[in-house]
Coordinates of N, CA and C in Angstrom, one line a residue:
M4 N 106.4 125.4 -60.7 CA 105.7 126.6 -60.9 C 105.6 126.9 -62.3
A5 N 104.5 126.5 -63.0 CA 104.3 126.8 -64.4 C 103.7 128.2 -64.6
L6 N 104.4 129.0 -65.4 CA 104.0 130.4 -65.6 C 103.4 130.6 -67.0
K7 N 102.4 131.4 -67.1 CA 101.8 131.8 -68.4 C 101.9 133.3 -68.6
I8 N 102.0 133.7 -69.8 CA 101.9 135.1 -70.2 C 100.5 135.2 -70.8
R9 N 99.6 136.0 -70.1 CA 98.2 136.0 -70.5 C 97.6 137.3 -70.2
L10 N 96.3 137.5 -70.6 CA 95.5 138.7 -70.5 C 94.7 138.6 -69.2
T11 N 94.6 139.8 -68.5 CA 93.7 139.9 -67.4 C 92.8 141.1 -67.7
R12 N 91.5 140.8 -67.6 CA 90.5 141.9 -67.9 C 90.4 142.9 -66.8
I13 N 90.4 144.2 -67.1 CA 90.3 145.3 -66.1 C 89.2 146.3 -66.5
G14 N 88.6 146.1 -67.6 CA 87.7 147.1 -68.1 C 86.3 147.0 -67.6
A15 N 85.5 148.0 -67.7 CA 84.1 148.0 -67.3 C 83.2 147.2 -68.3
I16 N 81.9 147.1 -68.0 CA 81.0 146.4 -68.9 C 81.0 147.0 -70.2
H17 N 81.2 146.3 -71.3 CA 81.1 146.7 -72.7 C 82.3 147.7 -73.0
Q18 N 83.3 147.8 -72.1 CA 84.5 148.6 -72.4 C 85.7 147.8 -72.0
P19 N 86.0 146.7 -72.8 CA 87.1 145.9 -72.4 C 88.5 146.6 -72.4
H20 N 89.3 146.3 -71.5 CA 90.7 146.7 -71.4 C 91.4 145.6 -70.6
Y21 N 92.6 145.3 -71.1 CA 93.3 144.2 -70.5 C 94.7 144.6 -70.1
R22 N 95.3 143.8 -69.1 CA 96.7 143.9 -68.7 C 97.3 142.6 -69.2
V23 N 98.6 142.8 -69.7 CA 99.4 141.6 -70.1 C 100.2 141.3 -68.8
V24 N 100.0 140.1 -68.3 CA 100.6 139.7 -67.0 C 101.3 138.3 -67.1
I25 N 102.2 138.2 -66.2 CA 102.9 136.8 -66.0 C 102.1 136.3 -64.7
A26 N 101.5 135.1 -64.9 CA 100.8 134.6 -63.8 C 100.9 133.0 -63.7
E27 N 100.7 132.5 -62.6 CA 100.6 131.0 -62.4 C 99.6 130.4 -63.3
A28 N 99.9 129.3 -64.0 CA 99.0 128.7 -64.9 C 97.7 128.3 -64.3
R29 N 97.7 127.9 -63.0 CA 96.5 127.5 -62.3 C 95.7 128.6 -61.6
S30 N 96.2 129.8 -61.6 CA 95.5 130.9 -60.9 C 94.3 131.4 -61.7
R31 N 93.4 132.1 -61.0 CA 92.2 132.6 -61.7 C 92.6 133.6 -62.7
R32 N 91.7 133.9 -63.6 CA 92.0 134.9 -64.7 C 92.4 136.2 -64.1
D33 N 91.7 136.7 -63.1 CA 92.0 138.0 -62.5 C 92.7 137.9 -61.2
G34 N 93.4 136.7 -61.0 CA 94.1 136.5 -59.7 C 95.4 137.4 -59.7
A35 N 96.1 137.3 -58.6 CA 97.3 138.1 -58.4 C 98.4 137.7 -59.4
P36 N 98.9 138.6 -60.2 CA 100.0 138.3 -61.2 C 101.4 138.3 -60.5
V37 N 102.3 137.7 -61.2 CA 103.7 137.7 -60.7 C 104.3 139.1 -61.2
E38 N 103.9 139.5 -62.4 CA 104.4 140.8 -62.9 C 103.5 141.3 -64.0
M39 N 103.3 142.6 -64.1 CA 102.5 143.2 -65.2 C 103.5 143.7 -66.3
I40 N 103.4 143.3 -67.5 CA 104.3 143.7 -68.5 C 103.8 144.5 -69.7
G41 N 102.4 144.8 -69.6 CA 101.9 145.5 -70.7 C 100.4 145.7 -70.6
T42 N 99.8 146.4 -71.6 CA 98.4 146.6 -71.7 C 97.9 146.3 -73.1
Y43 N 96.6 146.1 -73.2 CA 95.9 145.9 -74.5 C 94.5 146.5 -74.4
D44 N 94.3 147.5 -75.4 CA 93.0 148.1 -75.5 C 92.4 147.7 -76.9
P45 N 91.5 146.8 -76.9 CA 91.0 146.3 -78.2 C 90.1 147.4 -78.9
R46 N 89.7 148.4 -78.2 CA 88.9 149.5 -78.8 C 89.7 150.6 -79.4
A47 N 91.0 150.6 -79.2 CA 91.9 151.7 -79.7 C 91.9 151.5 -81.2
K48 N 92.0 152.7 -81.9 CA 92.0 152.7 -83.4 C 93.4 152.2 -83.9
A49 N 94.4 152.6 -83.2 CA 95.8 152.2 -83.6 C 96.7 152.0 -82.4
N50 N 97.5 151.0 -82.5 CA 98.5 150.7 -81.4 C 97.8 150.5 -80.1
G51 N 96.8 149.7 -79.9 CA 96.2 149.4 -78.6 C 97.0 148.4 -77.8
F52 N 98.0 147.8 -78.4 CA 98.8 146.8 -77.7 C 100.2 147.4 -77.3
K53 N 100.5 147.5 -76.0 CA 101.8 147.9 -75.6 C 102.3 146.9 -74.6
V54 N 103.6 146.5 -74.9 CA 104.2 145.4 -74.1 C 105.7 145.7 -74.0
K55 N 106.3 145.3 -72.9 CA 107.7 145.5 -72.7 C 108.4 144.2 -73.2
L56 N 108.9 144.3 -74.5 CA 109.5 143.1 -75.1 C 110.7 142.6 -74.4
D57 N 111.4 143.4 -73.7 CA 112.6 142.9 -73.0 C 112.1 142.0 -71.8
R58 N 111.0 142.4 -71.2 CA 110.5 141.5 -70.1 C 109.9 140.2 -70.6
V59 N 109.3 140.3 -71.8 CA 108.7 139.1 -72.5 C 109.9 138.1 -72.7
D60 N 111.0 138.6 -73.3 CA 112.1 137.8 -73.5 C 112.7 137.2 -72.2
Y61 N 112.7 138.0 -71.2 CA 113.2 137.5 -69.9 C 112.3 136.3 -69.4
W62 N 111.0 136.5 -69.4 CA 110.1 135.5 -68.9 C 110.0 134.2 -69.8
L63 N 110.2 134.4 -71.1 CA 110.2 133.3 -72.0 C 111.5 132.5 -71.7
A64 N 112.6 133.1 -71.4 CA 113.8 132.4 -71.1 C 113.6 131.6 -69.8
K65 N 112.8 132.1 -68.9 CA 112.5 131.5 -67.6 C 111.5 130.3 -67.7
G66 N 110.9 130.2 -68.9 CA 110.0 129.0 -69.1 C 108.6 129.4 -69.2
A67 N 108.2 130.7 -69.2 CA 106.8 131.1 -69.2 C 106.3 130.8 -70.7
K68 N 105.0 130.4 -70.8 CA 104.4 130.1 -72.1 C 103.3 131.1 -72.3
P69 N 103.3 131.8 -73.5 CA 102.3 132.7 -73.8 C 101.0 131.9 -74.3
T70 N 99.9 132.5 -74.1 CA 98.6 132.0 -74.6 C 98.7 132.1 -76.1
D71 N 97.8 131.4 -76.9 CA 97.8 131.5 -78.3 C 97.6 133.0 -78.8
T72 N 96.7 133.6 -78.2 CA 96.3 135.0 -78.5 C 97.6 135.9 -78.3
L73 N 98.2 135.8 -77.2 CA 99.3 136.7 -76.9 C 100.5 136.3 -77.7
H74 N 100.7 135.0 -78.1 CA 101.8 134.7 -79.0 C 101.7 135.4 -80.3
A75 N 100.5 135.5 -80.9 CA 100.3 136.2 -82.1 C 100.5 137.7 -81.9
M76 N 100.0 138.3 -80.8 CA 100.2 139.7 -80.6 C 101.6 140.1 -80.3
I77 N 102.4 139.3 -79.6 CA 103.8 139.5 -79.4 C 104.6 139.5 -80.7
K78 N 104.2 138.5 -81.5 CA 104.9 138.4 -82.8 C 104.6 139.6 -83.7
R79 N 103.4 140.1 -83.6 CA 103.1 141.4 -84.4 C 103.8 142.6 -83.8
A80 N 104.0 142.6 -82.5 CA 104.7 143.7 -81.8 C 106.1 143.7 -82.2
R81 N 106.7 142.5 -82.3 CA 108.1 142.4 -82.6 C 108.4 142.9 -84.1
R82 N 107.4 142.7 -85.0 CA 107.6 143.2 -86.3 C 107.5 144.7 -86.4
A83 N 106.7 145.2 -85.5 CA 106.5 146.7 -85.5 C 107.5 147.4 -84.7
A84 N 108.2 146.8 -83.8 CA 109.2 147.4 -82.9 C 110.4 148.0 -83.7
P85 N 111.0 147.3 -84.7 CA 112.1 148.0 -85.4 C 111.7 149.2 -86.2
L86 N 110.4 149.3 -86.6 CA 110.0 150.4 -87.3 C 109.9 151.6 -86.4
A87 N 109.5 151.4 -85.2 CA 109.3 152.5 -84.2 C 110.7 153.0 -83.8
E88 N 111.7 152.1 -83.7 CA 113.1 152.5 -83.4 C 113.7 153.3 -84.5
V89 N 113.4 153.0 -85.7 CA 114.0 153.7 -86.9 C 113.3 155.1 -87.0
A90 N 112.0 155.1 -86.8 CA 111.2 156.3 -87.0 C 111.4 157.3 -85.8
A91 N 111.9 156.9 -84.7 CA 112.1 157.8 -83.6 C 113.2 158.8 -83.9
P92 N 113.0 160.1 -83.6 CA 114.0 161.1 -83.9 C 115.2 161.0 -82.9
V93 N 116.3 161.3 -83.5 CA 117.6 161.2 -82.6 C 117.9 162.6 -82.2
A94 N 118.0 162.8 -80.8 CA 118.4 164.1 -80.3 C 119.9 164.3 -80.5
S95 N 120.2 165.5 -81.0 CA 121.6 165.9 -81.3 C 122.0 167.1 -80.5

């Protein structure tokens, strides 16, 4: 069972919106996923990519391979993640 981390299109015509999913490598682009781990809105001005990095790490450890596009996007999200954690206010 070869797994891929890839994008599934869910947007309307001329309004693309994608889900980041774990799916069988041989399944259709919009076929049933194993798990949904995030979303991507290419039309968003800022931060259109949201992904659960802990689930990405879990599936990478299980042998899932990201597509080239998602590999770059996940790398970018990892660089931005520490900034978000530092910038978040601490409740006291």
